Amino acid sequence: RSIEPDELDPSERVLVLQAWERQQAWVMAQTQFALLAVAGPEPTPANGAEESQWAQDDWSRDEVAAALGLSGQAAGKRIHVARVLNRCLPATAAYLNAGAISWRHVLALVDECAGLPDAAISTVEANVIERAPAQTVPQFTRSVRRAVISCASVHAELAGAVRGGLHDPA
């Protein structure tokens, strides 16, 4: 028998709603594993040729697009997010799998970290993920932006120190 929210008292209705949201997050986590099974954790070169690598990735994107009724661009984005989660956001993937954060939290993190190297993405995650379950998506997005700016300034300082630190005037 299914749960009929109309038959529940108001506080129970809220609990059912929360349970469905956690379930939806878990489903999205499982979807990421399935996407990786189709597309692979990284583009896979076939026969060692770079052109074949792109052909394989195009095939995966087209398969995902057809299977899910998405545009090629949307399928490519989904594959990209799955790969980033797998490669450098293990805590985020775990939080999603536990239903502690929403899919929108994941998208905010990946989008705000676009263009950063994997190590920096992992650093940003470490600085924001523990607070994420208690934050709305806009609050989380602001936290991620602050962490990205902080991470970028640390990397800039390190790069400056490496360039300037080689010549110690003392």
CSV table of N, CA and C in Angstrom, one decimal:
chain,number,residue,atom,x,y,z
A,1,ARG,N,0.8,-1.2,0.0
A,1,ARG,CA,0.0,0.0,0.0
A,1,ARG,C,0.9,1.2,0.0
A,2,SER,N,0.5,2.2,-0.8
A,2,SER,CA,1.3,3.4,-0.9
A,2,SER,C,0.8,4.4,0.3
A,3,ILE,N,1.7,5.3,0.5
A,3,ILE,CA,1.4,6.3,1.5
A,3,ILE,C,0.5,7.4,0.9
A,4,GLU,N,-0.5,7.7,1.6
A,4,GLU,CA,-1.4,8.8,1.1
A,4,GLU,C,-1.2,10.0,2.0
A,5,PRO,N,-0.5,11.0,1.5
A,5,PRO,CA,-0.2,12.2,2.3
A,5,PRO,C,-1.5,12.9,2.8
A,6,ASP,N,-2.6,12.8,2.1
A,6,ASP,CA,-3.8,13.4,2.6
A,6,ASP,C,-4.3,12.8,3.9
A,7,GLU,N,-3.9,11.6,4.1
A,7,GLU,CA,-4.4,10.9,5.3
A,7,GLU,C,-3.5,11.1,6.5
A,8,LEU,N,-2.4,11.8,6.3
A,8,LEU,CA,-1.5,12.1,7.4
A,8,LEU,C,-1.7,13.4,8.0
A,9,ASP,N,-1.2,13.6,9.3
A,9,ASP,CA,-1.3,14.9,9.9
A,9,ASP,C,-0.2,15.8,9.3
A,10,PRO,N,-0.3,17.1,9.4
A,10,PRO,CA,0.7,18.0,8.8
A,10,PRO,C,2.1,17.7,9.0
A,11,SER,N,2.5,17.3,10.2
A,11,SER,CA,3.9,17.0,10.5
A,11,SER,C,4.3,15.7,9.8
A,12,GLU,N,3.5,14.8,9.7
A,12,GLU,CA,3.8,13.5,9.0
A,12,GLU,C,3.9,13.8,7.5
A,13,ARG,N,3.1,14.7,7.0
A,13,ARG,CA,3.2,15.1,5.5
A,13,ARG,C,4.6,15.6,5.2
A,14,VAL,N,5.1,16.5,6.1
A,14,VAL,CA,6.4,17.0,5.9
A,14,VAL,C,7.5,15.9,6.0
A,15,LEU,N,7.3,15.0,6.9
A,15,LEU,CA,8.3,13.9,7.0
A,15,LEU,C,8.3,13.1,5.7
A,16,VAL,N,7.1,12.8,5.1
A,16,VAL,CA,7.0,12.1,3.9
A,16,VAL,C,7.7,12.9,2.8
A,17,LEU,N,7.5,14.2,2.7
A,17,LEU,CA,8.1,15.0,1.7
A,17,LEU,C,9.6,14.9,1.8
A,18,GLN,N,10.1,15.0,3.0
A,18,GLN,CA,11.6,14.9,3.3
A,18,GLN,C,12.1,13.6,2.8
A,19,ALA,N,11.4,12.5,3.1
A,19,ALA,CA,11.8,11.2,2.8
A,19,ALA,C,11.9,11.0,1.2
A,20,TRP,N,10.9,11.6,0.5
A,20,TRP,CA,10.9,11.5,-0.9
A,20,TRP,C,12.1,12.3,-1.5
A,21,GLU,N,12.4,13.4,-0.9
A,21,GLU,CA,13.6,14.2,-1.4
A,21,GLU,C,14.9,13.5,-1.2
A,22,ARG,N,15.0,12.8,0.0
A,22,ARG,CA,16.2,12.0,0.2
A,22,ARG,C,16.3,10.9,-0.8
A,23,GLN,N,15.1,10.3,-1.0
A,23,GLN,CA,15.1,9.2,-2.0
A,23,GLN,C,15.5,9.7,-3.4
A,24,GLN,N,15.0,10.8,-3.8
A,24,GLN,CA,15.4,11.4,-5.1
A,24,GLN,C,16.9,11.6,-5.2
A,25,ALA,N,17.5,12.1,-4.1
A,25,ALA,CA,18.9,12.4,-4.1
A,25,ALA,C,19.7,11.0,-4.3
A,26,TRP,N,19.2,10.0,-3.6
A,26,TRP,CA,19.8,8.7,-3.7
A,26,TRP,C,19.7,8.2,-5.1
A,27,VAL,N,18.6,8.4,-5.7
A,27,VAL,CA,18.4,7.9,-7.1
A,27,VAL,C,19.4,8.7,-8.0
A,28,MET,N,19.6,10.0,-7.8
A,28,MET,CA,20.5,10.7,-8.6
A,28,MET,C,21.9,10.2,-8.4
A,29,ALA,N,22.3,9.8,-7.2
A,29,ALA,CA,23.6,9.2,-7.0
A,29,ALA,C,23.8,7.9,-7.7
A,30,GLN,N,22.7,7.1,-7.7
A,30,GLN,CA,22.8,5.8,-8.5
A,30,GLN,C,22.9,6.1,-10.0
A,31,THR,N,22.2,7.2,-10.4
A,31,THR,CA,22.3,7.5,-11.8
A,31,THR,C,23.7,7.9,-12.2
A,32,GLN,N,24.5,8.5,-11.3
A,32,GLN,CA,25.8,8.9,-11.7
A,32,GLN,C,26.7,7.6,-11.9
A,33,PHE,N,26.5,6.6,-11.1
A,33,PHE,CA,27.2,5.3,-11.3
A,33,PHE,C,26.8,4.7,-12.7
A,34,ALA,N,25.5,4.8,-13.0
A,34,ALA,CA,25.1,4.3,-14.3
A,34,ALA,C,25.7,5.1,-15.5
A,35,LEU,N,25.7,6.4,-15.3
A,35,LEU,CA,26.4,7.2,-16.4
A,35,LEU,C,27.8,6.9,-16.6
A,36,LEU,N,28.5,6.7,-15.5
A,36,LEU,CA,29.9,6.3,-15.6
A,36,LEU,C,30.1,4.9,-16.2
A,37,ALA,N,29.1,4.0,-16.0
A,37,ALA,CA,29.2,2.7,-16.6
A,37,ALA,C,29.0,2.8,-18.2
A,38,VAL,N,28.2,3.8,-18.6
A,38,VAL,CA,28.0,4.0,-20.0
A,38,VAL,C,29.2,4.7,-20.6
A,39,ALA,N,29.5,5.9,-20.0
A,39,ALA,CA,30.5,6.8,-20.6
A,39,ALA,C,31.9,6.5,-20.2
A,40,GLY,N,32.1,5.9,-19.1
A,40,GLY,CA,33.5,5.7,-18.5
A,40,GLY,C,33.9,6.8,-17.6
A,41,PRO,N,34.8,6.6,-16.7
A,41,PRO,CA,35.2,7.7,-15.8
A,41,PRO,C,35.9,8.8,-16.4
A,42,GLU,N,36.5,8.5,-17.6
A,42,GLU,CA,37.2,9.5,-18.4
A,42,GLU,C,37.0,9.2,-19.8
A,43,PRO,N,37.1,10.1,-20.8
A,43,PRO,CA,37.1,9.7,-22.2
A,43,PRO,C,38.1,8.6,-22.4
A,44,THR,N,37.8,7.6,-23.2
A,44,THR,CA,38.6,6.5,-23.4
A,44,THR,C,39.2,6.5,-24.8
A,45,PRO,N,40.5,6.6,-25.0
A,45,PRO,CA,41.0,6.6,-26.4
A,45,PRO,C,40.9,5.1,-26.9
A,46,ALA,N,40.4,5.0,-28.1
A,46,ALA,CA,40.3,3.7,-28.8
A,46,ALA,C,41.5,3.7,-29.7
A,47,ASN,N,42.3,2.6,-29.6
A,47,ASN,CA,43.5,2.4,-30.5
A,47,ASN,C,44.5,3.5,-30.3
A,48,GLY,N,44.5,4.2,-29.1
A,48,GLY,CA,45.5,5.2,-28.8
A,48,GLY,C,45.4,6.5,-29.7
A,49,ALA,N,44.4,6.6,-30.5
A,49,ALA,CA,44.3,7.8,-31.4
A,49,ALA,C,43.4,8.8,-30.7
A,50,GLU,N,43.9,10.1,-30.7
A,50,GLU,CA,43.1,11.1,-30.0
A,50,GLU,C,41.8,11.3,-30.7
A,51,GLU,N,41.7,11.2,-32.0
A,51,GLU,CA,40.4,11.3,-32.7
A,51,GLU,C,39.4,10.3,-32.3
A,52,SER,N,39.9,9.1,-32.0
A,52,SER,CA,39.1,8.0,-31.6
A,52,SER,C,38.5,8.3,-30.2
A,53,GLN,N,39.4,9.0,-29.4
A,53,GLN,CA,38.9,9.3,-28.0
A,53,GLN,C,37.6,10.2,-28.1
A,54,TRP,N,37.7,11.2,-29.0
A,54,TRP,CA,36.5,12.0,-29.1
A,54,TRP,C,35.3,11.3,-29.7
A,55,ALA,N,35.6,10.3,-30.6
A,55,ALA,CA,34.5,9.5,-31.2
A,55,ALA,C,33.9,8.7,-30.2
A,56,GLN,N,34.7,8.1,-29.3
A,56,GLN,CA,34.1,7.3,-28.2
A,56,GLN,C,33.3,8.2,-27.2
A,57,ASP,N,33.7,9.3,-26.9
A,57,ASP,CA,33.0,10.2,-26.0
A,57,ASP,C,31.7,10.7,-26.7
A,58,ASP,N,31.8,11.0,-28.0
A,58,ASP,CA,30.6,11.4,-28.8
A,58,ASP,C,29.6,10.3,-28.8
A,59,TRP,N,30.0,9.0,-28.9
A,59,TRP,CA,29.1,7.9,-28.9
A,59,TRP,C,28.5,7.8,-27.5
A,60,SER,N,29.2,7.9,-26.5
A,60,SER,CA,28.6,7.8,-25.1
A,60,SER,C,27.6,8.9,-24.9
A,61,ARG,N,28.0,10.2,-25.3
A,61,ARG,CA,27.0,11.3,-25.2
A,61,ARG,C,25.8,11.0,-25.9
A,62,ASP,N,25.9,10.5,-27.2
A,62,ASP,CA,24.7,10.2,-28.0
A,62,ASP,C,23.9,9.1,-27.4
A,63,GLU,N,24.5,8.1,-26.8
A,63,GLU,CA,23.8,7.0,-26.2
A,63,GLU,C,23.0,7.5,-25.0
A,64,VAL,N,23.6,8.3,-24.2
A,64,VAL,CA,23.0,8.9,-23.0
A,64,VAL,C,21.8,9.8,-23.4
A,65,ALA,N,22.1,10.6,-24.4
A,65,ALA,CA,21.0,11.5,-24.9
A,65,ALA,C,19.8,10.7,-25.4
A,66,ALA,N,20.0,9.7,-26.2
A,66,ALA,CA,18.9,8.9,-26.7
A,66,ALA,C,18.2,8.1,-25.6
A,67,ALA,N,19.0,7.6,-24.7
A,67,ALA,CA,18.4,6.8,-23.6
A,67,ALA,C,17.5,7.7,-22.7
A,68,LEU,N,17.9,8.9,-22.4
A,68,LEU,CA,17.3,9.7,-21.5
A,68,LEU,C,16.4,10.8,-22.1
A,69,GLY,N,16.4,10.9,-23.4
A,69,GLY,CA,15.6,11.9,-24.1
A,69,GLY,C,16.1,13.3,-23.9
A,70,LEU,N,17.4,13.4,-23.9
A,70,LEU,CA,18.1,14.7,-23.7
A,70,LEU,C,18.8,15.2,-25.0
A,71,SER,N,19.1,16.5,-25.0
A,71,SER,CA,19.9,17.0,-26.1
A,71,SER,C,21.3,16.4,-25.9
A,72,GLY,N,22.1,16.5,-26.9
A,72,GLY,CA,23.5,16.1,-26.8
A,72,GLY,C,24.3,16.9,-25.8
A,73,GLN,N,23.9,18.2,-25.7
A,73,GLN,CA,24.6,19.1,-24.8
A,73,GLN,C,24.2,18.8,-23.4
A,74,ALA,N,22.9,18.5,-23.1
A,74,ALA,CA,22.5,18.1,-21.8
A,74,ALA,C,23.1,16.8,-21.4
A,75,ALA,N,23.2,15.9,-22.3
A,75,ALA,CA,23.8,14.6,-22.0
A,75,ALA,C,25.3,14.7,-21.6
A,76,GLY,N,26.0,15.6,-22.4
A,76,GLY,CA,27.4,15.8,-22.2
A,76,GLY,C,27.6,16.4,-20.8
A,77,LYS,N,26.7,17.3,-20.4
A,77,LYS,CA,26.8,18.0,-19.1
A,77,LYS,C,26.6,16.9,-18.0
A,78,ARG,N,25.6,16.0,-18.2
A,78,ARG,CA,25.4,15.0,-17.2
A,78,ARG,C,26.6,14.1,-17.0
A,79,ILE,N,27.2,13.7,-18.2
A,79,ILE,CA,28.4,12.9,-18.1
A,79,ILE,C,29.6,13.6,-17.4
A,80,HIS,N,29.7,14.9,-17.7
A,80,HIS,CA,30.7,15.7,-17.1
A,80,HIS,C,30.6,15.7,-15.6
A,81,VAL,N,29.4,16.0,-15.1
A,81,VAL,CA,29.1,16.0,-13.7
A,81,VAL,C,29.4,14.7,-13.0
A,82,ALA,N,29.0,13.6,-13.7
A,82,ALA,CA,29.3,12.3,-13.1
A,82,ALA,C,30.8,12.0,-13.0
A,83,ARG,N,31.5,12.5,-14.0
A,83,ARG,CA,33.0,12.3,-14.0
A,83,ARG,C,33.7,13.1,-12.9
A,84,VAL,N,33.2,14.4,-12.8
A,84,VAL,CA,33.8,15.2,-11.7
A,84,VAL,C,33.5,14.7,-10.4
A,85,LEU,N,32.3,14.2,-10.1
A,85,LEU,CA,31.9,13.6,-8.8
A,85,LEU,C,32.8,12.4,-8.6
A,86,ASN,N,33.0,11.6,-9.6
A,86,ASN,CA,33.8,10.4,-9.4
A,86,ASN,C,35.3,10.7,-9.2
A,87,ARG,N,35.8,11.7,-9.9
A,87,ARG,CA,37.2,12.0,-9.9
A,87,ARG,C,37.7,12.8,-8.7
A,88,CYS,N,36.9,13.8,-8.3
A,88,CYS,CA,37.4,14.7,-7.2
A,88,CYS,C,36.4,15.2,-6.2
A,89,LEU,N,35.2,14.6,-6.2
A,89,LEU,CA,34.2,15.0,-5.2
A,89,LEU,C,33.6,13.8,-4.4
A,90,PRO,N,34.5,13.0,-3.8
A,90,PRO,CA,33.9,11.8,-3.1
A,90,PRO,C,33.0,12.2,-2.0
A,91,ALA,N,33.3,13.2,-1.2
A,91,ALA,CA,32.4,13.5,-0.1
A,91,ALA,C,31.0,14.0,-0.6
A,92,THR,N,31.0,14.8,-1.7
A,92,THR,CA,29.8,15.3,-2.3
A,92,THR,C,29.0,14.1,-2.8
A,93,ALA,N,29.6,13.1,-3.4
A,93,ALA,CA,28.9,11.9,-3.9
A,93,ALA,C,28.3,11.2,-2.7
A,94,ALA,N,29.1,11.1,-1.6
A,94,ALA,CA,28.6,10.4,-0.5
A,94,ALA,C,27.4,11.1,0.2
A,95,TYR,N,27.4,12.4,0.2
A,95,TYR,CA,26.3,13.2,0.8
A,95,TYR,C,25.1,13.0,-0.1
A,96,LEU,N,25.3,13.0,-1.4
A,96,LEU,CA,24.2,12.8,-2.3
A,96,LEU,C,23.6,11.4,-2.2
A,97,ASN,N,24.4,10.4,-2.1
A,97,ASN,CA,24.0,9.0,-1.9
A,97,ASN,C,23.2,8.8,-0.6
A,98,ALA,N,23.6,9.6,0.4
A,98,ALA,CA,22.9,9.5,1.7
A,98,ALA,C,21.6,10.3,1.7
A,99,GLY,N,21.4,11.1,0.7
A,99,GLY,CA,20.2,12.0,0.7
A,99,GLY,C,20.4,13.2,1.5
A,100,ALA,N,21.6,13.5,1.9
A,100,ALA,CA,21.9,14.7,2.8
A,100,ALA,C,21.9,16.0,2.0
A,101,ILE,N,22.2,16.0,0.7
A,101,ILE,CA,22.1,17.1,-0.1
A,101,ILE,C,21.3,16.8,-1.4
A,102,SER,N,20.9,17.8,-2.1
A,102,SER,CA,20.1,17.6,-3.3
A,102,SER,C,21.0,17.6,-4.5
A,103,TRP,N,20.4,17.2,-5.6
A,103,TRP,CA,21.1,17.2,-6.9
A,103,TRP,C,21.5,18.7,-7.3
A,104,ARG,N,20.7,19.6,-6.9
A,104,ARG,CA,20.9,21.0,-7.2
A,104,ARG,C,22.2,21.5,-6.4
A,105,HIS,N,22.4,21.0,-5.2
A,105,HIS,CA,23.7,21.3,-4.5
A,105,HIS,C,24.9,20.8,-5.4
A,106,VAL,N,24.8,19.6,-5.9
A,106,VAL,CA,25.9,19.0,-6.7
A,106,VAL,C,26.1,19.9,-7.9
A,107,LEU,N,25.1,20.3,-8.6
A,107,LEU,CA,25.2,21.1,-9.8
A,107,LEU,C,25.9,22.5,-9.5
A,108,ALA,N,25.4,23.0,-8.3
A,108,ALA,CA,26.0,24.3,-7.9
A,108,ALA,C,27.5,24.2,-7.7
A,109,LEU,N,27.9,23.1,-7.0
A,109,LEU,CA,29.4,22.9,-6.8
A,109,LEU,C,30.1,22.7,-8.1
A,110,VAL,N,29.7,21.9,-8.9
A,110,VAL,CA,30.4,21.6,-10.2
A,110,VAL,C,30.4,22.8,-11.0
A,111,ASP,N,29.3,23.5,-11.2
A,111,ASP,CA,29.3,24.7,-12.0
A,111,ASP,C,30.2,25.8,-11.5
A,112,GLU,N,30.2,26.0,-10.2
A,112,GLU,CA,31.0,27.1,-9.6
A,112,GLU,C,32.5,26.8,-9.7
A,113,CYS,N,32.8,25.5,-9.8
A,113,CYS,CA,34.2,25.1,-9.9
A,113,CYS,C,34.7,24.9,-11.3
A,114,ALA,N,33.9,25.2,-12.3
A,114,ALA,CA,34.3,25.0,-13.7
A,114,ALA,C,35.6,25.7,-14.0
A,115,GLY,N,36.5,24.9,-14.6
A,115,GLY,CA,37.7,25.5,-15.0
A,115,GLY,C,38.9,25.3,-14.0
A,116,LEU,N,38.5,24.9,-12.8
A,116,LEU,CA,39.5,24.7,-11.8
A,116,LEU,C,40.2,23.3,-12.0
A,117,PRO,N,41.4,23.2,-11.6
A,117,PRO,CA,42.0,21.8,-11.6
A,117,PRO,C,41.4,20.9,-10.5
A,118,ASP,N,41.5,19.7,-10.7
A,118,ASP,CA,40.9,18.7,-9.8
A,118,ASP,C,41.3,18.9,-8.4
A,119,ALA,N,42.6,19.2,-8.1
A,119,ALA,CA,43.1,19.4,-6.7
A,119,ALA,C,42.3,20.6,-6.1
A,120,ALA,N,42.1,21.7,-6.9
A,120,ALA,CA,41.4,22.8,-6.4
A,120,ALA,C,40.0,22.5,-6.1
A,121,ILE,N,39.4,21.7,-7.0
A,121,ILE,CA,38.0,21.3,-6.8
A,121,ILE,C,37.8,20.6,-5.5
A,122,SER,N,38.8,19.7,-5.2
A,122,SER,CA,38.8,18.9,-4.0
A,122,SER,C,38.9,19.8,-2.8
A,123,THR,N,39.8,20.8,-2.9
A,123,THR,CA,40.0,21.7,-1.8
A,123,THR,C,38.7,22.5,-1.5
A,124,VAL,N,38.0,23.0,-2.6
A,124,VAL,CA,36.8,23.7,-2.4
A,124,VAL,C,35.8,22.8,-1.7
A,125,GLU,N,35.7,21.6,-2.2
A,125,GLU,CA,34.7,20.6,-1.6
A,125,GLU,C,35.0,20.5,-0.1
A,126,ALA,N,36.2,20.3,0.3
A,126,ALA,CA,36.6,20.1,1.7
A,126,ALA,C,36.2,21.3,2.5
A,127,ASN,N,36.2,22.5,1.9
A,127,ASN,CA,35.8,23.7,2.7
A,127,ASN,C,34.3,24.0,2.8
A,128,VAL,N,33.5,23.3,2.0
A,128,VAL,CA,32.1,23.7,2.0
A,128,VAL,C,31.1,22.5,2.3
A,129,ILE,N,31.5,21.3,2.1
A,129,ILE,CA,30.6,20.2,2.0
A,129,ILE,C,29.9,19.9,3.4
A,130,GLU,N,30.6,20.1,4.5
A,130,GLU,CA,30.0,19.7,5.8
A,130,GLU,C,28.8,20.6,6.1
A,131,ARG,N,28.8,21.8,5.6
A,131,ARG,CA,27.7,22.8,5.9
A,131,ARG,C,26.6,22.6,4.9
A,132,ALA,N,26.8,22.0,3.8
A,132,ALA,CA,25.8,21.9,2.7
A,132,ALA,C,24.5,21.4,3.2
A,133,PRO,N,24.4,20.3,4.0
A,133,PRO,CA,23.1,19.8,4.3
A,133,PRO,C,22.2,20.8,5.0
A,134,ALA,N,22.8,21.8,5.7
A,134,ALA,CA,22.0,22.8,6.4
A,134,ALA,C,21.7,24.0,5.6
A,135,GLN,N,22.3,24.0,4.4
A,135,GLN,CA,22.2,25.2,3.6
A,135,GLN,C,21.2,25.1,2.4
A,136,THR,N,20.5,26.2,2.1
A,136,THR,CA,19.7,26.2,0.9
A,136,THR,C,20.7,26.2,-0.3
A,137,VAL,N,20.2,25.9,-1.5
A,137,VAL,CA,21.1,25.9,-2.6
A,137,VAL,C,21.7,27.3,-2.9
A,138,PRO,N,21.0,28.4,-2.8
A,138,PRO,CA,21.6,29.7,-2.9
A,138,PRO,C,22.7,30.0,-1.8
A,139,GLN,N,22.4,29.6,-0.6
A,139,GLN,CA,23.4,29.7,0.5
A,139,GLN,C,24.7,28.9,0.2
A,140,PHE,N,24.4,27.7,-0.3
A,140,PHE,CA,25.6,26.8,-0.6
A,140,PHE,C,26.4,27.4,-1.8
A,141,THR,N,25.7,27.9,-2.8
A,141,THR,CA,26.3,28.5,-3.9
A,141,THR,C,27.2,29.6,-3.5
A,142,ARG,N,26.8,30.5,-2.6
A,142,ARG,CA,27.6,31.6,-2.1
A,142,ARG,C,28.8,31.0,-1.3
A,143,SER,N,28.6,30.0,-0.5
A,143,SER,CA,29.8,29.4,0.2
A,143,SER,C,30.8,28.8,-0.8
A,144,VAL,N,30.3,28.2,-1.9
A,144,VAL,CA,31.2,27.6,-2.9
A,144,VAL,C,32.0,28.8,-3.6
A,145,ARG,N,31.3,29.8,-3.9
A,145,ARG,CA,31.9,31.0,-4.6
A,145,ARG,C,33.0,31.5,-3.7
A,146,ARG,N,32.7,31.7,-2.4
A,146,ARG,CA,33.8,32.2,-1.5
A,146,ARG,C,35.0,31.2,-1.4
A,147,ALA,N,34.7,29.9,-1.4
A,147,ALA,CA,35.8,29.0,-1.3
A,147,ALA,C,36.6,29.0,-2.6
A,148,VAL,N,35.9,29.1,-3.8
A,148,VAL,CA,36.6,29.2,-5.0
A,148,VAL,C,37.5,30.4,-5.1
A,149,ILE,N,37.0,31.6,-4.6
A,149,ILE,CA,37.8,32.8,-4.6
A,149,ILE,C,39.0,32.6,-3.7
A,150,SER,N,38.8,32.0,-2.5
A,150,SER,CA,39.9,31.8,-1.6
A,150,SER,C,40.9,30.8,-2.1
A,151,CYS,N,40.4,29.8,-2.8
A,151,CYS,CA,41.3,28.8,-3.4
A,151,CYS,C,42.1,29.4,-4.5
A,152,ALA,N,41.5,30.3,-5.3
A,152,ALA,CA,42.2,30.9,-6.4
A,152,ALA,C,43.3,31.9,-5.9
A,153,SER,N,43.0,32.6,-4.8
A,153,SER,CA,44.0,33.5,-4.3
A,153,SER,C,45.1,32.8,-3.6
A,154,VAL,N,44.9,31.6,-3.0
A,154,VAL,CA,46.0,30.8,-2.5
A,154,VAL,C,46.9,30.3,-3.6
A,155,HIS,N,46.2,29.8,-4.7
A,155,HIS,CA,47.0,29.4,-5.8
A,155,HIS,C,47.8,30.5,-6.5
A,156,ALA,N,47.2,31.7,-6.5
A,156,ALA,CA,47.9,32.8,-7.1
A,156,ALA,C,49.1,33.2,-6.2
A,157,GLU,N,48.9,33.2,-4.9
A,157,GLU,CA,50.0,33.5,-4.0
A,157,GLU,C,51.2,32.4,-4.1
A,158,LEU,N,50.8,31.2,-4.2
A,158,LEU,CA,51.8,30.1,-4.4
A,158,LEU,C,52.5,30.3,-5.7
A,159,ALA,N,51.8,30.6,-6.7
A,159,ALA,CA,52.5,30.8,-8.0
A,159,ALA,C,53.4,32.0,-7.9
A,160,GLY,N,53.0,33.1,-7.3
A,160,GLY,CA,53.9,34.2,-7.1
A,160,GLY,C,55.1,33.9,-6.3
A,161,ALA,N,54.9,33.1,-5.2
A,161,ALA,CA,56.0,32.7,-4.4
A,161,ALA,C,57.0,31.8,-5.1
A,162,VAL,N,56.5,31.0,-6.0
A,162,VAL,CA,57.4,30.1,-6.8
A,162,VAL,C,58.2,31.0,-7.7
A,163,ARG,N,57.5,31.9,-8.4
A,163,ARG,CA,58.2,32.8,-9.4
A,163,ARG,C,59.2,33.7,-8.6
A,164,GLY,N,58.7,34.3,-7.6
A,164,GLY,CA,59.5,35.3,-6.9
A,164,GLY,C,60.5,34.8,-5.8
A,165,GLY,N,60.1,33.6,-5.3
A,165,GLY,CA,60.9,33.1,-4.2
A,165,GLY,C,62.2,32.4,-4.6
A,166,LEU,N,62.4,32.2,-5.9
A,166,LEU,CA,63.6,31.6,-6.3
A,166,LEU,C,64.8,32.5,-6.2
A,167,HIS,N,64.6,33.8,-6.1
A,167,HIS,CA,65.7,34.7,-6.0
A,167,HIS,C,65.6,35.4,-4.6
A,168,ASP,N,66.1,34.8,-3.6
A,168,ASP,CA,66.1,35.4,-2.3
A,168,ASP,C,67.1,36.5,-2.2
A,169,PRO,N,66.7,37.8,-2.0
A,169,PRO,CA,67.7,38.9,-2.0
A,169,PRO,C,68.6,38.9,-0.8
A,170,ALA,N,68.3,38.1,0.3
A,170,ALA,CA,69.1,38.2,1.5
A,170,ALA,C,70.4,37.5,1.4
